[in-house]
Structures are given as structure tokens and as C-alpha cells.
Amino acid sequence: MDYLTVALAKGRLGEQSAELFNQIDIGSCLDMKSRKLVFTDEVNRIKFMLLKNSDVVTYVENGVADIGIVGKDMLMESKAKVFQLYNLSFGYCKLCIAGKKGADVYKNNAILRVATKFDRSAKDYFEAKGQKIEIIKLNGSVELAPVLGLSDVIVDLVETGNTLKANGLEVLEDMYEINPLIIANRIGYKFKMKQIDDIIKNIERLELNTIA
Ligand code: PRP
């Protein structure tokens, strides 16, 4: 049997994903604290690769990874052609417009300056609302932008709301619910359907038991 290749994100989501696999007796080889980027589970014939969150979709779309676990935010940003196989029940958050308390999101014909890592999602959202924007693309610490006057608002993920609060910002408008999901390469899935479907069935069973 060929190895199944699985792309996981480093950081919070990756740790939750590794925990999930461990609970269905997969990936005991995973050590999320080490600097290693590839782990092999010889028993289950699975190779795991640890990637930057935003690269998971790329590896799956190109078939280097058969499946991956990624936030819906990344999928929306990339518009990649992959199968969306299963919505996971942990790690829910929201993509929101946030800014200083009481800041305006809609400015008639004036241009709204939006700082974000999610430029495509922001562009599509405001276009649909008819608000002209200027995107200020950032790679992190986005919350600083309105505080220091670089932007009027931000578009960012909000989970607990602690980061916004700590920086004197608030949610001005909810955009989308974001959850992690299992995605698959469209060709890889056809060849490894049985192995992939078995993993998903085990995850589903585990999640049902946890909820019950
Ligand atoms: C995300 C997001 C916010 C924070 C929100 O960043 O960009 O900064 O989490 O979480 P909270 O509502 O629970 O405070 P992440 O930790 O993924 O790191 P990054 O900014 O490096 O992408």
C-alpha cells in the first residue's frame, strides 16, 4: 500500500489536528514541538508534513499531500480546486471586520482602508457590499494597523476576542464563520479513497461519541 500523505499546519490548528489523529490511533510519531517537518507513521502507512498554515492548500492542490487539515479562511483565500471532505468540530472562529470602537465600516463613496492577511476574502466581501476599499496587505500583528493609523479597519480572524480587546479594538461586523476542514487532492482521493474514507469515518465516530 502506498503511503498516504497528510499536510498539517504548524501552530494551534496543527496541534489540535495531531491530537485528533492520536485519538483515532494515528500519528503517534507526530512531535509538534520538534523542529522536524516530516513524520512517518509506519504502522498506518502515513507520512505527515508540517507546513505554514497558508501553504497546506497549495501542497494538497498540487498532489504532494493527498489530504490536509486547513481553516476555511485559507481555502477562501486561495480558491484552490480541492475536495472539501469533512468539517471538523473544533477550532471554530469568525472572519470579522474590526476597528476602533464605533468606527464606520461604510463610507458612501469614500475609500475604506482595510488592513488584512485575507486580501481576497476582504476584496470579495466589500465588492459585494458596494464599498470601495484600499487593501493594505499585512502578514501578522494586523491589530496594530488601526491603532497606529495605517488603516481604518482590519479584516481578521477572531476566536476568543482577546487580541482585539487587548489592543482597544472591537468587532464592527461579522463576515463568515470559519471552521477547519479536511481537504483532499482530487486525483489522490480517487486512488486512496478507502484509506481516506476510513480515517474520516473514525474521526466522525470519535466526534459523535465526544458530543454524546
Ligand atoms: C489569529 C488572528 C488574531 C488572533 C485572534 O492570529 O490573526 O490575531 O488569532 O485570536 P483571539 O480572538 O483568540 O485573540 P494567529 O494566532 O493565528 O497568528 P498570526 O497572527 O501569526 O497569524
Short mmCIF file of C-alpha atoms and ligand atoms in Angstrom, two decimals:
data_model
loop_
_atom_site.label_atom_id
_atom_site.label_comp_id
_atom_site.label_asym_id
_atom_site.label_seq_id
_atom_site.Cartn_x
_atom_site.Cartn_y
_atom_site.Cartn_z
CA MET A 1 0.00 0.00 0.00
CA ASP A 2 1.29 3.47 -0.90
CA TYR A 3 1.85 5.96 1.87
CA LEU A 4 -0.97 8.43 2.43
CA THR A 5 0.49 11.93 2.65
CA VAL A 6 -1.12 14.36 5.09
CA ALA A 7 -0.43 18.10 5.31
CA LEU A 8 -0.86 19.73 8.71
CA ALA A 9 -0.48 23.37 9.69
CA LYS A 10 2.10 24.35 12.26
CA GLY A 11 0.72 26.14 15.32
CA ARG A 12 -2.62 25.99 17.06
CA LEU A 13 -4.53 24.18 14.30
CA GLY A 14 -1.75 21.64 13.76
CA GLU A 15 -1.62 20.77 17.45
CA GLN A 16 -5.39 20.24 17.52
CA SER A 17 -5.13 18.12 14.35
CA ALA A 18 -2.35 15.94 15.81
CA GLU A 19 -4.42 15.42 18.95
CA LEU A 20 -7.37 14.37 16.81
CA PHE A 21 -5.27 11.81 14.91
CA ASN A 22 -3.83 10.48 18.16
CA GLN A 23 -7.34 9.87 19.44
CA ILE A 24 -8.02 7.56 16.49
CA ASP A 25 -4.65 5.84 16.97
CA ILE A 26 -2.91 7.52 14.08
CA GLY A 27 0.27 9.59 14.04
CA SER A 28 1.85 8.66 17.37
CA CYS A 29 5.07 9.69 15.57
CA LEU A 30 3.98 13.35 15.50
CA ASP A 31 6.00 15.63 17.75
CA MET A 32 4.68 19.14 17.25
CA LYS A 33 7.35 20.64 19.50
CA SER A 34 10.32 19.36 17.49
CA ARG A 35 11.83 21.21 14.51
CA LYS A 36 11.23 18.22 12.23
CA LEU A 37 8.85 18.80 9.35
CA VAL A 38 8.13 15.24 8.19
CA PHE A 39 6.94 12.35 10.34
CA THR A 40 6.22 8.80 9.21
CA ASP A 41 3.64 6.53 10.81
CA GLU A 42 4.88 3.14 9.58
CA VAL A 43 2.02 1.20 11.16
CA ASN A 44 -0.69 3.12 9.32
CA ARG A 45 1.46 3.93 6.26
CA ILE A 46 1.03 7.69 6.61
CA LYS A 47 3.55 10.48 6.03
CA PHE A 48 2.74 13.76 7.78
CA MET A 49 4.23 17.07 6.69
CA LEU A 50 4.12 20.20 8.82
CA LEU A 51 3.64 23.37 6.82
CA LYS A 52 2.86 27.02 7.24
CA ASN A 53 -0.91 27.36 7.52
CA SER A 54 -1.22 29.18 4.21
CA ASP A 55 0.80 26.50 2.34
CA VAL A 56 -1.38 23.49 3.26
CA VAL A 57 -3.84 24.17 0.44
CA THR A 58 -1.00 24.53 -2.11
CA TYR A 59 0.56 21.17 -1.19
CA VAL A 60 -2.83 19.44 -1.41
CA GLU A 61 -3.86 21.11 -4.66
CA ASN A 62 -0.57 20.08 -6.25
CA GLY A 63 -0.87 16.49 -5.03
CA VAL A 64 2.26 16.47 -2.88
CA ALA A 65 -0.14 15.87 0.00
CA ASP A 66 -3.20 13.66 -0.55
CA ILE A 67 -5.16 15.30 2.25
CA GLY A 68 -4.74 18.22 4.62
CA ILE A 69 -6.39 19.98 7.52
CA VAL A 70 -6.88 23.66 6.94
CA GLY A 71 -9.08 26.54 8.05
CA LYS A 72 -11.84 27.57 5.69
CA ASP A 73 -10.25 31.05 5.66
CA MET A 74 -7.24 29.68 3.74
CA LEU A 75 -9.47 27.88 1.28
CA MET A 76 -11.47 31.03 0.61
CA GLU A 77 -8.25 32.97 0.05
CA SER A 78 -6.73 30.51 -2.41
CA LYS A 79 -9.84 29.39 -4.31
CA ALA A 80 -7.96 26.12 -4.81
CA LYS A 81 -9.54 23.23 -6.67
CA VAL A 82 -9.59 20.57 -3.95
CA PHE A 83 -12.30 18.35 -2.49
CA GLN A 84 -13.76 19.54 0.79
CA LEU A 85 -14.38 16.25 2.54
CA TYR A 86 -15.27 16.91 6.16
CA ASN A 87 -15.98 19.81 8.52
CA LEU A 88 -14.24 19.34 11.84
CA SER A 89 -15.96 20.25 15.06
CA PHE A 90 -13.11 22.10 16.81
CA GLY A 91 -11.42 25.44 16.30
CA TYR A 92 -14.43 27.49 15.24
CA CYS A 93 -13.80 31.19 14.79
CA LYS A 94 -15.08 34.07 12.68
CA LEU A 95 -13.65 36.27 10.00
CA CYS A 96 -14.65 39.78 11.09
CA ILE A 97 -14.31 43.43 10.28
CA ALA A 98 -12.84 45.09 13.37
CA GLY A 99 -11.63 48.53 14.28
CA LYS A 100 -11.61 51.22 16.94
CA LYS A 101 -14.83 51.36 18.95
CA GLY A 102 -17.62 52.90 16.89
CA ALA A 103 -15.56 53.20 13.68
CA ASP A 104 -17.53 53.36 10.43
CA VAL A 105 -17.34 50.40 8.07
CA TYR A 106 -19.34 52.01 5.27
CA LYS A 107 -18.29 55.38 3.91
CA ASN A 108 -20.57 56.10 0.93
CA ASN A 109 -18.18 56.95 -1.89
CA ALA A 110 -15.05 57.39 0.19
CA ILE A 111 -12.42 54.66 0.17
CA LEU A 112 -12.13 52.48 3.26
CA ARG A 113 -8.56 51.41 4.13
CA VAL A 114 -8.58 47.74 5.12
CA ALA A 115 -5.53 46.03 6.63
CA THR A 116 -5.58 42.24 6.40
CA LYS A 117 -3.85 38.96 5.70
CA PHE A 118 -7.01 37.90 3.85
CA ASP A 119 -6.96 40.29 0.90
CA ARG A 120 -9.02 38.17 -1.46
CA SER A 121 -11.82 37.48 1.02
CA ALA A 122 -11.88 41.15 2.04
CA LYS A 123 -11.99 42.32 -1.58
CA ASP A 124 -14.85 39.95 -2.50
CA TYR A 125 -16.83 40.85 0.62
CA PHE A 126 -16.65 44.63 0.24
CA GLU A 127 -17.23 44.42 -3.50
CA ALA A 128 -20.49 42.58 -2.84
CA LYS A 129 -21.44 45.31 -0.36
CA GLY A 130 -20.58 48.11 -2.79
CA GLN A 131 -17.95 49.67 -0.51
CA LYS A 132 -14.77 50.85 -2.25
CA ILE A 133 -11.64 49.79 -0.41
CA GLU A 134 -7.89 50.02 -0.46
CA ILE A 135 -6.25 46.80 0.73
CA ILE A 136 -3.19 47.07 2.94
CA LYS A 137 -1.71 43.59 2.87
CA LEU A 138 -0.06 42.58 6.14
CA ASN A 139 1.39 39.27 7.33
CA GLY A 140 0.74 39.50 11.06
CA SER A 141 0.01 41.77 14.03
CA VAL A 142 -2.81 43.16 11.91
CA GLU A 143 -4.47 44.65 15.00
CA LEU A 144 -1.81 47.35 15.12
CA ALA A 145 -2.90 48.91 11.82
CA PRO A 146 -5.97 50.87 13.00
CA VAL A 147 -4.29 51.68 16.32
CA LEU A 148 -1.36 53.35 14.53
CA GLY A 149 -3.46 54.90 11.77
CA LEU A 150 -2.26 52.66 8.93
CA SER A 151 -5.86 51.58 8.19
CA ASP A 152 -9.45 52.43 9.08
CA VAL A 153 -10.41 48.81 9.85
CA ILE A 154 -8.98 45.30 9.74
CA VAL A 155 -10.36 42.02 8.40
CA ASP A 156 -9.08 39.23 10.63
CA LEU A 157 -9.92 36.04 12.46
CA VAL A 158 -11.48 36.37 15.88
CA GLU A 159 -11.61 33.39 18.19
CA THR A 160 -11.78 34.48 21.82
CA GLY A 161 -11.69 38.21 21.03
CA ASN A 162 -8.78 38.65 23.42
CA THR A 163 -6.38 40.07 20.83
CA LEU A 164 -8.87 42.74 19.78
CA LYS A 165 -9.67 43.64 23.37
CA ALA A 166 -6.01 43.85 24.37
CA ASN A 167 -5.49 46.39 21.58
CA GLY A 168 -8.57 48.51 22.23
CA LEU A 169 -10.46 47.26 19.16
CA GLU A 170 -13.87 45.66 18.71
CA VAL A 171 -15.76 43.62 16.12
CA LEU A 172 -17.65 46.00 13.83
CA GLU A 173 -19.22 43.33 11.61
CA ASP A 174 -19.16 39.51 11.40
CA MET A 175 -18.30 38.26 7.91
CA TYR A 176 -18.04 34.46 7.86
CA GLU A 177 -17.96 31.51 10.24
CA ILE A 178 -14.66 29.70 9.86
CA ASN A 179 -14.04 26.07 10.74
CA PRO A 180 -11.20 23.69 9.97
CA LEU A 181 -11.87 21.06 7.36
CA ILE A 182 -10.29 18.04 5.76
CA ILE A 183 -9.46 18.67 2.14
CA ALA A 184 -8.19 16.23 -0.48
CA ASN A 185 -6.36 16.35 -3.76
CA ARG A 186 -8.87 15.49 -6.49
CA ILE A 187 -6.76 12.73 -8.05
CA GLY A 188 -5.15 11.47 -4.83
CA TYR A 189 -8.61 10.97 -3.37
CA LYS A 190 -9.66 8.66 -6.18
CA PHE A 191 -6.62 6.42 -5.68
CA LYS A 192 -6.67 6.38 -1.88
CA MET A 193 -10.39 6.71 -1.26
CA LYS A 194 -10.69 3.68 1.02
CA GLN A 195 -7.84 4.76 3.34
CA ILE A 196 -9.07 8.37 3.43
CA ASP A 197 -12.72 7.44 3.97
CA ASP A 198 -11.76 5.06 6.81
CA ILE A 199 -9.90 7.88 8.58
CA ILE A 200 -12.86 10.23 8.18
CA LYS A 201 -15.29 7.58 9.45
CA ASN A 202 -13.13 7.13 12.56
CA ILE A 203 -13.00 10.89 13.13
CA GLU A 204 -16.77 11.13 12.68
CA ARG A 205 -17.32 8.27 15.14
CA LEU A 206 -14.98 9.91 17.65
CA GLU A 207 -16.70 13.30 17.34
CA LEU A 208 -20.16 11.73 17.72
CA ASN A 209 -19.02 9.89 20.87
CA THR A 210 -17.48 13.06 22.29
CA ILE A 211 -20.68 15.01 21.78
CA ALA A 212 -22.93 12.18 23.13
C1 PRP B 1 -5.10 34.94 14.80
C2 PRP B 1 -5.70 36.26 14.31
C3 PRP B 1 -5.73 37.11 15.55
C4 PRP B 1 -5.87 36.09 16.67
C5 PRP B 1 -7.30 36.10 17.15
O1 PRP B 1 -3.74 35.03 14.74
O2 PRP B 1 -4.97 36.81 13.26
O3 PRP B 1 -4.54 37.85 15.68
O4 PRP B 1 -5.56 34.80 16.14
O5 PRP B 1 -7.49 35.20 18.23
P1 PRP B 1 -8.27 35.64 19.54
O6 PRP B 1 -9.59 36.22 19.12
O7 PRP B 1 -8.48 34.33 20.29
O8 PRP B 1 -7.42 36.61 20.30
P2 PRP B 1 -2.84 33.73 14.97
O9 PRP B 1 -2.72 33.43 16.43
O10 PRP B 1 -3.37 32.60 14.15
O11 PRP B 1 -1.40 34.17 14.49
P3 PRP B 1 -0.91 35.07 13.26
O12 PRP B 1 -1.36 36.48 13.53
O13 PRP B 1 0.58 34.92 13.33
O14 PRP B 1 -1.49 34.50 12.00
#
